[in-house]
């Protein structure tokens, strides 16, 4: 017995050593591929067709083919997909950096339109895709799917890939489109995840009007509570750094507090089953408005590049893995007996995606234009087409939600689930490559240089014709020199220009109460008005 036990221990130790060695080899290969993505993406940066997302996808697919051949068709990837890896480690830096680097002047100037597209538009798309999938897939016999699965499909394919979208838009050439698509993409991702979680938390076997109201109420609760948590976490970080300044700064400690507080807000939202995406996004916005101005010049430069670098690596990691996982034999083995049905499901999902997005972009753009008085602020029909097209790409969030709904620990066991996973992979690859490749040529076709200049004018922060300052504007010139233009202080002005009026009162409240307590521009630790202070705010303001 002792001999058997000893040999068993030796065997277990050998297996453990082999497993550790395999993990080291996998990590080394993945890091090497990430380096290759960065180098090749940099070389192709000026290419009108390619972007880093497509480059990472292509390298991932090529690597998957090589692994597939070397393993004799047994596997195509070197890491097993984990929802925890994506939601806990990869997604937080991407979303936080999006909030931290967002151009608040444009984001909050178009805030009402962004919320219309990101929240209301996502609900419309969710309803159309869910209803279409339910009615069509039930007749196709795609497998054992229940009402929860169909609603999950609606949430999965309502999630826009803001990462890939922003790589095909240029902030300098089309600032209005960039602001709208960027803001919508982040709010859209958060809304999709909130919808997905809300669907999973309800018993959908008997849907009634009361269930629908509860679903809507749960969605609104998650949306606003998550936003509030992010704002509170950002303000707390600003207060800590401002009040704990004792005449001696430490860049390492300041950067560490900002990173840890941002990640703490994300994990706190996960702990309370809120939308961590929305929480960390608004935490990033508040940190860039208050906390960032309370630290030293070196900390500002460090945080800006540190957050951008972490986000960049996480994005490449995700697209690289999606490319490799697209050839996973286990998932395709379930659908090889009926490839036509799998292709039909993918085509139907693409069609629903096109219809679902068109169903809210054009009507909500019309509604948004009704609320704007100046013609140059309105969204033209050609711009609406680009917004519709650029938001068709699906990516990492859709993949992660699909894995969460239709797999267990990265493995697929049921035919219906396998069809949905492979169809999601097909839609992600097709939309990223085809729609992504065609976006830049479409912009050149629909927006000649003269129209691009008009788009730039509509986003010019210094326009004297209207109150275009952001809700959280931070920088010299964030207040427009309105001259003799009357301030929107009456109820009538509030009804006519709600965003501008809210901004006016917000600025008064921010200057009187928020900045003295939490810091911000004009309350930085070094002497206000100094050359260093002015140069830092001008060059490095997120």
Coordinates of C-alpha atoms in Angstrom, one line a residue:
X1 CA 0.0 0.0 0.0
X2 CA 2.8 2.3 0.9
X3 CA 4.5 1.6 -2.5
X4 CA 1.3 2.3 -4.3
X5 CA 0.8 5.5 -2.4
X6 CA 4.3 6.6 -3.1
X7 CA 4.0 5.9 -6.8
X8 CA 0.7 7.8 -6.9
X9 CA 2.3 10.8 -5.3
X10 CA 5.2 10.7 -7.8
X11 CA 2.8 10.5 -10.7
X12 CA 0.7 13.4 -9.4
X13 CA 3.9 15.5 -9.0
X14 CA 4.9 14.6 -12.5
X15 CA 1.5 15.7 -13.8
X16 CA 1.7 18.9 -11.9
X17 CA 5.1 19.7 -13.2
X18 CA 4.0 18.9 -16.8
X19 CA 0.9 21.1 -16.3
X20 CA 3.0 24.0 -15.0
X21 CA 5.4 23.6 -18.0
X22 CA 2.5 23.6 -20.4
X23 CA 1.1 26.8 -18.9
X24 CA 4.5 28.5 -19.1
X25 CA 4.8 27.5 -22.8
X26 CA 1.3 28.8 -23.5
X27 CA 1.9 32.1 -21.8
X28 CA 5.2 32.6 -23.6
X29 CA 3.6 31.9 -27.0
X30 CA 0.7 34.3 -26.2
X31 CA 3.1 37.1 -25.1
X32 CA 5.1 36.6 -28.3
X33 CA 1.9 36.8 -30.4
X34 CA 0.9 40.0 -28.6
X35 CA 4.3 41.5 -29.5
X36 CA 3.8 40.4 -33.1
X37 CA 0.4 42.1 -33.1
X38 CA 1.8 45.4 -31.9
X39 CA 4.7 45.4 -34.4
X40 CA 2.5 44.4 -37.4
X41 CA -0.3 46.7 -36.3
X42 CA 2.2 49.6 -36.2
X43 CA 3.5 48.8 -39.6
X44 CA 0.0 48.7 -41.0
X45 CA -1.2 51.8 -39.1
X46 CA -1.5 54.0 -42.2
X47 CA -3.3 51.3 -44.2
X48 CA -6.8 52.5 -45.1
X49 CA -8.2 49.0 -44.8
X50 CA -6.6 47.5 -41.7
X51 CA -6.7 48.3 -38.0
X52 CA -5.2 46.6 -35.0
X53 CA -8.4 44.6 -34.2
X54 CA -8.5 43.0 -37.6
X55 CA -4.7 42.4 -37.4
X56 CA -5.0 40.6 -34.1
X57 CA -7.9 38.6 -35.4
X58 CA -5.9 37.6 -38.5
X59 CA -2.9 36.6 -36.5
X60 CA -5.1 34.6 -34.1
X61 CA -6.7 32.7 -36.9
X62 CA -3.3 31.9 -38.5
X63 CA -2.0 30.7 -35.1
X64 CA -5.1 28.6 -34.7
X65 CA -4.5 26.9 -38.0
X66 CA -0.9 26.1 -37.1
X67 CA -1.9 24.7 -33.7
X68 CA -4.7 22.8 -35.3
X69 CA -2.3 21.1 -37.7
X70 CA 0.4 20.4 -35.1
X71 CA -2.1 18.8 -32.7
X72 CA -3.6 16.6 -35.4
X73 CA -7.0 18.5 -35.3
X74 CA -7.5 18.2 -31.6
X75 CA -7.2 21.8 -30.6
X76 CA -6.8 25.3 -32.1
X77 CA -6.0 27.5 -29.0
X78 CA -3.5 27.5 -26.2
X79 CA -5.7 28.9 -23.5
X80 CA -9.3 27.9 -22.5
X81 CA -11.7 30.8 -22.5
X82 CA -12.8 31.9 -19.1
X83 CA -15.5 34.4 -18.4
X84 CA -13.7 35.4 -15.2
X85 CA -10.5 36.1 -17.2
X86 CA -12.5 38.4 -19.4
X87 CA -14.8 40.2 -17.0
X88 CA -12.5 40.4 -14.0
X89 CA -9.1 41.1 -15.6
X90 CA -9.4 42.2 -19.3
X91 CA -12.6 44.3 -19.4
X92 CA -12.0 46.7 -16.5
X93 CA -8.9 48.5 -17.9
X94 CA -10.6 48.9 -21.3
X95 CA -13.8 50.4 -20.0
X96 CA -12.0 52.5 -17.3
X97 CA -9.6 54.0 -19.9
X98 CA -12.6 54.8 -22.1
X99 CA -14.1 56.9 -19.4
X100 CA -10.7 58.4 -18.3
X101 CA -9.7 59.4 -21.8
X102 CA -13.2 60.5 -23.0
X103 CA -13.4 64.0 -24.4
X104 CA -15.9 65.3 -21.9
X105 CA -16.6 68.5 -23.8
X106 CA -18.0 66.5 -26.7
X107 CA -19.4 63.6 -24.7
X108 CA -21.6 65.7 -22.5
X109 CA -22.4 68.1 -25.3
X110 CA -24.1 65.2 -27.1
X111 CA -25.1 63.5 -23.9
X112 CA -28.8 63.3 -24.6
X113 CA -28.2 61.8 -28.1
X114 CA -25.7 59.4 -26.7
X115 CA -28.1 58.2 -24.0
X116 CA -30.9 57.9 -26.6
X117 CA -28.7 55.7 -28.7
X118 CA -26.9 53.8 -25.9
X119 CA -29.9 53.1 -23.6
X120 CA -33.2 53.5 -25.5
X121 CA -31.6 52.3 -28.8
X122 CA -30.2 49.2 -27.2
X123 CA -33.6 48.3 -25.7
X124 CA -35.2 48.7 -29.2
X125 CA -32.5 46.5 -30.7
X126 CA -32.8 44.0 -27.9
X127 CA -36.6 43.7 -28.4
X128 CA -36.3 43.3 -32.2
X129 CA -33.5 40.7 -32.1
X130 CA -35.1 38.7 -29.3
X131 CA -38.5 38.6 -31.0
X132 CA -37.0 37.8 -34.4
X133 CA -34.8 35.0 -32.9
X134 CA -37.7 33.5 -31.0
X135 CA -40.1 33.4 -34.0
X136 CA -37.5 32.2 -36.6
X137 CA -35.3 29.8 -34.6
X138 CA -38.3 27.9 -33.2
X139 CA -39.3 26.9 -36.7
X140 CA -35.8 25.9 -37.6
X141 CA -35.2 23.5 -34.8
X142 CA -31.8 24.7 -33.8
X143 CA -31.8 22.9 -30.5
X144 CA -33.2 23.0 -27.0
X145 CA -33.4 26.8 -26.4
X146 CA -35.8 28.3 -23.9
X147 CA -37.2 31.9 -23.6
X148 CA -34.2 32.9 -21.5
X149 CA -31.8 31.9 -24.2
X150 CA -33.7 33.9 -26.8
X151 CA -33.7 37.0 -24.6
X152 CA -30.0 36.4 -24.0
X153 CA -29.4 36.3 -27.7
X154 CA -31.1 39.8 -27.9
X155 CA -28.7 41.1 -25.3
X156 CA -25.6 39.4 -26.8
X157 CA -26.1 40.9 -30.3
X158 CA -27.1 44.3 -29.0
X159 CA -23.6 44.9 -27.7
X160 CA -21.6 47.1 -30.0
X161 CA -17.9 46.6 -30.3
X162 CA -16.8 50.1 -29.3
X163 CA -13.1 49.1 -29.3
X164 CA -13.0 48.2 -33.0
X165 CA -15.5 50.9 -33.9
X166 CA -13.2 53.7 -32.6
X167 CA -10.2 52.3 -34.5
X168 CA -12.0 53.1 -37.8
X169 CA -13.1 56.6 -36.9
X170 CA -10.8 59.6 -36.6
X171 CA -11.5 62.1 -33.9
X172 CA -9.9 65.0 -35.8
X173 CA -11.6 64.3 -39.1
X174 CA -15.1 63.4 -37.8
X175 CA -15.3 64.6 -34.1
X176 CA -19.1 64.5 -34.0
X177 CA -19.3 61.0 -35.3
X178 CA -16.5 59.9 -33.0
X179 CA -18.2 61.4 -30.0
X180 CA -21.5 59.8 -30.8
X181 CA -20.3 56.4 -31.7
X182 CA -17.8 56.3 -28.8
X183 CA -20.3 57.4 -26.2
X184 CA -23.0 55.1 -27.6
X185 CA -20.7 52.2 -27.7
X186 CA -19.7 52.3 -24.0
X187 CA -23.3 53.0 -22.8
X188 CA -24.5 50.3 -25.2
X189 CA -22.1 47.7 -23.8
X190 CA -23.1 48.5 -20.2
X191 CA -26.8 48.4 -21.1
X192 CA -26.4 45.1 -22.9
X193 CA -24.7 43.6 -19.8
X194 CA -27.3 45.0 -17.5
X195 CA -30.0 43.5 -19.7
X196 CA -28.2 40.2 -19.8
X197 CA -27.9 40.0 -16.0
X198 CA -31.5 41.2 -15.6
X199 CA -32.7 38.4 -17.9
X200 CA -30.8 35.8 -15.9
X201 CA -32.2 37.0 -12.6
X202 CA -35.8 36.4 -13.5
X203 CA -38.0 33.3 -13.8
X204 CA -39.0 33.6 -17.5
X205 CA -41.1 30.5 -17.7
X206 CA -44.3 32.6 -17.2
X207 CA -43.9 36.0 -18.7
X208 CA -46.6 38.5 -17.7
X209 CA -47.0 42.3 -17.9
X210 CA -45.8 42.4 -14.2
X211 CA -42.7 40.4 -15.2
X212 CA -42.0 42.9 -18.0
X213 CA -42.4 45.8 -15.5
X214 CA -40.1 44.1 -13.0
X215 CA -37.5 43.6 -15.8
X216 CA -37.7 47.2 -16.7
X217 CA -37.5 48.3 -13.1
X218 CA -34.5 46.0 -12.4
X219 CA -32.8 47.4 -15.5
X220 CA -33.3 51.0 -14.3
X221 CA -32.2 50.2 -10.8
X222 CA -29.0 48.5 -12.1
X223 CA -28.3 51.4 -14.5
X224 CA -28.6 54.3 -12.0
X225 CA -27.2 52.5 -9.0
X226 CA -24.1 51.4 -11.0
X227 CA -23.6 55.0 -12.2
X228 CA -23.9 56.3 -8.7
X229 CA -21.4 53.8 -7.4
X230 CA -18.9 54.8 -10.0
X231 CA -19.3 58.5 -9.3
X232 CA -18.9 57.9 -5.5
X233 CA -15.8 55.9 -6.0
X234 CA -14.2 58.6 -8.2
X235 CA -15.1 61.3 -5.7
X236 CA -13.7 59.2 -2.9
X237 CA -10.4 58.8 -4.7
X238 CA -10.2 62.6 -5.3
X239 CA -10.9 63.4 -1.7
X240 CA -8.4 60.9 -0.4
X241 CA -5.6 62.2 -2.6
X242 CA -6.5 65.9 -1.9
X243 CA -6.8 65.6 1.9
X244 CA -3.9 63.2 2.4
X245 CA -1.4 65.6 0.8
X246 CA 1.1 66.6 3.6
X247 CA 3.6 68.6 1.5
X248 CA 5.2 65.5 0.0
X249 CA 4.1 63.7 -3.1
X250 CA 4.8 60.2 -4.3
X251 CA 4.0 59.3 -7.9
X252 CA 4.0 55.6 -7.1
X253 CA 1.4 56.0 -4.3
X254 CA -0.8 58.4 -6.3
X255 CA -0.9 56.1 -9.4
X256 CA -1.5 53.1 -7.2
X257 CA -4.4 54.7 -5.4
X258 CA -6.0 55.7 -8.7
X259 CA -5.6 52.2 -10.2
X260 CA -6.8 50.4 -7.0
X261 CA -9.8 52.7 -6.4
X262 CA -10.9 52.2 -10.0
X263 CA -10.5 48.4 -9.8
X264 CA -12.2 48.4 -6.3
X265 CA -15.3 50.2 -7.8
X266 CA -15.5 47.5 -10.5
X267 CA -15.2 44.6 -8.1
X268 CA -17.6 46.3 -5.7
X269 CA -20.2 46.5 -8.5
X270 CA -19.6 42.8 -9.2
X271 CA -20.1 42.0 -5.5
X272 CA -23.5 43.7 -5.4
X273 CA -24.5 42.3 -8.8
X274 CA -24.5 45.7 -10.4
X275 CA -23.2 46.8 -13.9
X276 CA -19.5 46.9 -13.3
X277 CA -19.0 48.3 -16.8
X278 CA -21.1 51.3 -16.1
X279 CA -19.5 51.8 -12.7
X280 CA -15.9 51.8 -13.8
X281 CA -16.7 54.0 -16.9
X282 CA -18.2 56.8 -14.8
X283 CA -15.5 56.3 -12.2
X284 CA -13.0 57.0 -15.0
X285 CA -14.9 60.2 -16.0
X286 CA -15.0 61.5 -12.4
X287 CA -11.4 60.7 -11.8
X288 CA -10.3 62.6 -14.9
X289 CA -12.3 65.6 -13.8
X290 CA -11.2 65.7 -10.1
X291 CA -8.6 63.2 -9.0
X292 CA -6.3 63.7 -12.0
X293 CA -5.9 67.4 -11.1
X294 CA -4.9 66.6 -7.5
X295 CA -1.7 64.8 -8.4
X296 CA 1.7 65.9 -9.6
X297 CA 2.7 66.4 -13.2
X298 CA 4.7 63.1 -13.3
X299 CA 1.6 61.3 -11.9
X300 CA -0.6 62.8 -14.6
X301 CA 1.7 61.7 -17.4
X302 CA 2.2 58.3 -15.8
X303 CA -1.6 57.6 -15.2
X304 CA -2.5 58.7 -18.7
X305 CA -0.1 56.3 -20.4
X306 CA -0.4 53.5 -17.9
X307 CA -4.2 53.3 -18.3
X308 CA -3.9 53.5 -22.1
X309 CA -1.3 50.8 -22.2
X310 CA -3.2 48.4 -20.0
X311 CA -6.3 48.9 -22.1
X312 CA -4.3 48.5 -25.4
X313 CA -2.9 45.1 -24.2
X314 CA -6.2 43.9 -23.0
X315 CA -7.9 44.7 -26.3
X316 CA -5.2 42.9 -28.3
X317 CA -5.4 39.9 -26.0
X318 CA -9.2 39.6 -26.5
X319 CA -9.1 39.8 -30.3
X320 CA -6.1 37.5 -30.5
X321 CA -8.0 34.9 -28.5
X322 CA -11.2 35.3 -30.5
X323 CA -9.2 34.6 -33.7
X324 CA -7.8 31.4 -32.3
X325 CA -11.0 30.2 -30.8
X326 CA -12.8 30.7 -34.1
X327 CA -11.3 27.3 -35.2
X328 CA -12.1 25.4 -32.0
X329 CA -12.9 21.9 -33.1
X330 CA -15.1 21.0 -30.1
X331 CA -17.7 23.6 -31.0
X332 CA -17.7 23.0 -34.8
X333 CA -17.9 19.2 -34.2
X334 CA -21.5 19.6 -33.1
X335 CA -22.6 21.5 -36.2
X336 CA -20.6 19.6 -38.9
X337 CA -23.6 17.4 -39.6
X338 CA -25.7 20.5 -40.5
X339 CA -23.3 23.2 -41.8
X340 CA -26.1 24.8 -43.8
X341 CA -28.3 25.3 -40.7
X342 CA -25.3 26.9 -38.9
X343 CA -24.8 29.3 -41.8
X344 CA -28.5 30.1 -42.0
X345 CA -28.5 30.9 -38.2
X346 CA -25.5 33.2 -38.7
X347 CA -27.1 34.9 -41.7
X348 CA -30.4 35.4 -39.8
X349 CA -28.5 36.9 -36.8
X350 CA -26.7 39.3 -39.1
X351 CA -30.0 40.3 -40.7
X352 CA -31.6 40.9 -37.3
X353 CA -28.6 42.9 -36.3
X354 CA -28.9 45.2 -39.4
X355 CA -32.6 45.7 -38.9
X356 CA -32.4 46.1 -35.1
X357 CA -29.8 48.9 -35.4
X358 CA -31.6 50.7 -38.3
X359 CA -34.8 50.6 -36.2
X360 CA -33.3 53.0 -33.6
X361 CA -30.5 54.9 -35.3
X362 CA -32.7 56.7 -37.9
X363 CA -35.9 57.4 -35.7
X364 CA -33.8 58.5 -32.7
X365 CA -31.6 60.7 -34.9
X366 CA -34.8 62.4 -36.1
X367 CA -35.9 62.8 -32.5
X368 CA -32.6 64.2 -31.5
X369 CA -32.6 66.7 -34.3
X370 CA -36.0 68.0 -33.1
X371 CA -34.4 69.0 -29.8
X372 CA -31.6 70.9 -31.5
X373 CA -32.1 74.5 -32.7
X374 CA -28.9 75.1 -34.7
X375 CA -28.7 73.3 -38.1
X376 CA -24.9 72.6 -37.7
X377 CA -25.7 70.6 -34.5
X378 CA -28.1 68.3 -36.2
X379 CA -27.2 64.8 -37.5
X380 CA -27.4 64.7 -41.2
X381 CA -28.7 61.7 -43.1
X382 CA -25.2 60.7 -44.4
X383 CA -23.9 60.9 -40.8
X384 CA -26.8 58.7 -39.7
X385 CA -25.8 56.1 -42.3
X386 CA -22.2 56.0 -40.9
X387 CA -23.4 55.8 -37.3
X388 CA -25.6 52.9 -38.3
X389 CA -22.8 51.1 -40.2
X390 CA -20.0 51.8 -37.7
X391 CA -22.1 50.4 -34.9
X392 CA -22.7 47.1 -36.6
X393 CA -19.4 45.5 -35.5
X394 CA -19.7 42.9 -32.7
X395 CA -16.7 41.8 -30.6
X396 CA -15.4 40.9 -27.1
X397 CA -18.5 41.7 -25.1
X398 CA -20.8 39.7 -27.4
X399 CA -18.3 36.7 -27.2
X400 CA -18.1 36.8 -23.5
X401 CA -21.8 37.0 -23.0
X402 CA -22.3 34.1 -25.5
X403 CA -19.8 32.0 -23.6
X404 CA -21.4 32.8 -20.3
X405 CA -24.9 31.8 -21.6
X406 CA -24.1 28.8 -23.8
X407 CA -20.9 27.1 -22.3
X408 CA -19.7 25.7 -19.1
X409 CA -16.1 26.4 -18.2
X410 CA -15.3 27.1 -21.9
X411 CA -16.8 23.8 -23.1
X412 CA -20.0 23.2 -25.2
X413 CA -22.0 20.1 -24.6
X414 CA -25.4 20.7 -26.3
X415 CA -26.1 21.0 -30.1
X416 CA -28.2 24.1 -29.7
X417 CA -25.6 25.8 -27.6
X418 CA -22.8 24.9 -30.0
X419 CA -24.8 26.3 -32.9
X420 CA -25.2 29.6 -31.0
X421 CA -21.5 29.8 -30.1
X422 CA -20.3 29.1 -33.6
X423 CA -22.9 31.5 -35.0
X424 CA -21.7 34.2 -32.6
X425 CA -18.1 33.6 -33.6
X426 CA -19.1 33.9 -37.3
X427 CA -21.0 37.1 -36.7
X428 CA -18.1 38.6 -34.7
X429 CA -15.6 37.7 -37.4
X430 CA -17.8 38.8 -40.3
X431 CA -18.9 42.1 -38.8
X432 CA -15.4 43.0 -37.5
X433 CA -13.7 42.2 -40.8
X434 CA -16.3 43.2 -43.4
X435 CA -18.0 46.1 -41.7
X436 CA -14.7 47.3 -40.2
X437 CA -12.9 47.2 -43.6
X438 CA -15.7 49.1 -45.3
X439 CA -16.1 51.9 -42.7
X440 CA -13.2 54.2 -43.7
X441 CA -14.1 54.0 -47.5
X442 CA -17.7 54.6 -46.6
X443 CA -16.8 57.8 -44.6
X444 CA -14.7 59.0 -47.6
X445 CA -17.6 58.4 -49.9
X446 CA -20.4 59.9 -47.8
X447 CA -18.4 62.7 -46.1
X448 CA -16.1 64.6 -48.5
X449 CA -13.7 67.1 -47.0
X450 CA -16.3 70.0 -47.0
X451 CA -18.8 67.9 -45.1
X452 CA -16.1 66.8 -42.6
X453 CA -15.4 70.4 -41.9
X454 CA -19.1 71.0 -41.2
X455 CA -19.0 68.0 -38.8
X456 CA -16.0 69.6 -37.1
X457 CA -17.8 72.9 -36.8
X458 CA -20.7 71.3 -35.1
X459 CA -18.3 69.9 -32.5
X460 CA -16.2 73.1 -32.1
X461 CA -16.1 73.8 -28.3
X462 CA -15.5 77.5 -29.0
X463 CA -18.6 78.0 -31.1
X464 CA -20.1 81.4 -30.0
X465 CA -23.5 80.5 -31.4
X466 CA -24.6 78.2 -28.7
X467 CA -23.9 76.9 -25.2
X468 CA -21.6 74.1 -26.2
X469 CA -19.6 73.6 -23.0
X470 CA -19.6 70.1 -21.5
X471 CA -21.4 69.1 -18.3
X472 CA -18.1 68.3 -16.8
X473 CA -15.9 70.6 -18.8
X474 CA -12.5 71.0 -17.3
X475 CA -10.0 73.2 -19.0
X476 CA -9.5 76.8 -19.9
X477 CA -12.2 77.6 -22.4
X478 CA -14.5 75.0 -21.1
X479 CA -16.8 77.9 -20.4
X480 CA -17.9 79.5 -23.7
X481 CA -17.5 83.3 -23.9
X482 CA -21.1 83.9 -24.7
X483 CA -20.8 87.6 -24.9
X484 CA -24.2 89.2 -24.8
X485 CA -26.0 85.8 -25.2
X486 CA -28.4 85.5 -22.3
X487 CA -27.8 82.8 -19.8
X488 CA -30.4 80.0 -19.9
X489 CA -31.9 80.5 -16.5
X490 CA -35.6 80.4 -17.1
X491 CA -38.0 77.5 -17.2
X492 CA -38.6 78.3 -20.9
X493 CA -34.9 78.1 -21.7
X494 CA -34.8 74.8 -19.8
X495 CA -37.4 73.4 -22.0
X496 CA -35.8 74.7 -25.2
X497 CA -32.1 73.9 -24.4
X498 CA -32.2 71.4 -21.5
X499 CA -28.5 70.2 -21.8
X500 CA -27.1 73.8 -21.9
X501 CA -29.3 74.9 -19.0
X502 CA -28.3 71.9 -16.9
X503 CA -24.7 72.7 -17.7
X504 CA -25.1 76.3 -16.5
X505 CA -26.4 75.3 -13.1
X506 CA -23.9 72.4 -12.9
X507 CA -21.0 74.7 -13.4
X508 CA -22.2 77.0 -10.6
X509 CA -22.6 74.0 -8.3
X510 CA -19.3 72.5 -9.3
X511 CA -17.3 75.7 -8.8
X512 CA -19.0 76.5 -5.5
X513 CA -19.1 73.1 -3.7
X514 CA -17.5 70.2 -5.6
X515 CA -14.1 71.6 -6.6
X516 CA -13.3 73.1 -3.2
X517 CA -14.0 69.7 -1.6
X518 CA -12.7 67.3 -4.2
X519 CA -10.2 69.3 -6.1
X520 CA -10.0 69.8 -9.9
X521 CA -8.8 72.4 -12.2
X522 CA -7.7 75.5 -10.2
X523 CA -7.3 73.4 -7.0
X524 CA -4.2 71.5 -8.0
X525 CA -1.5 71.0 -5.3
X526 CA 1.0 73.3 -7.1
X527 CA 0.7 77.0 -7.6
X528 CA -2.3 77.8 -9.9
X529 CA -1.4 79.8 -12.9
X530 CA 2.2 78.7 -12.9
X531 CA 3.8 77.8 -16.3
X532 CA 4.1 74.2 -15.2
X533 CA 0.4 74.0 -14.2
X534 CA -0.7 75.6 -17.5
X535 CA 1.4 73.4 -19.7
X536 CA 0.3 70.2 -17.9
X537 CA -3.4 71.0 -18.2
X538 CA -3.0 71.9 -21.8
X539 CA -0.9 69.0 -22.9
X540 CA -2.2 66.1 -20.8
X541 CA -5.8 66.8 -20.0
X542 CA -7.7 63.6 -20.7

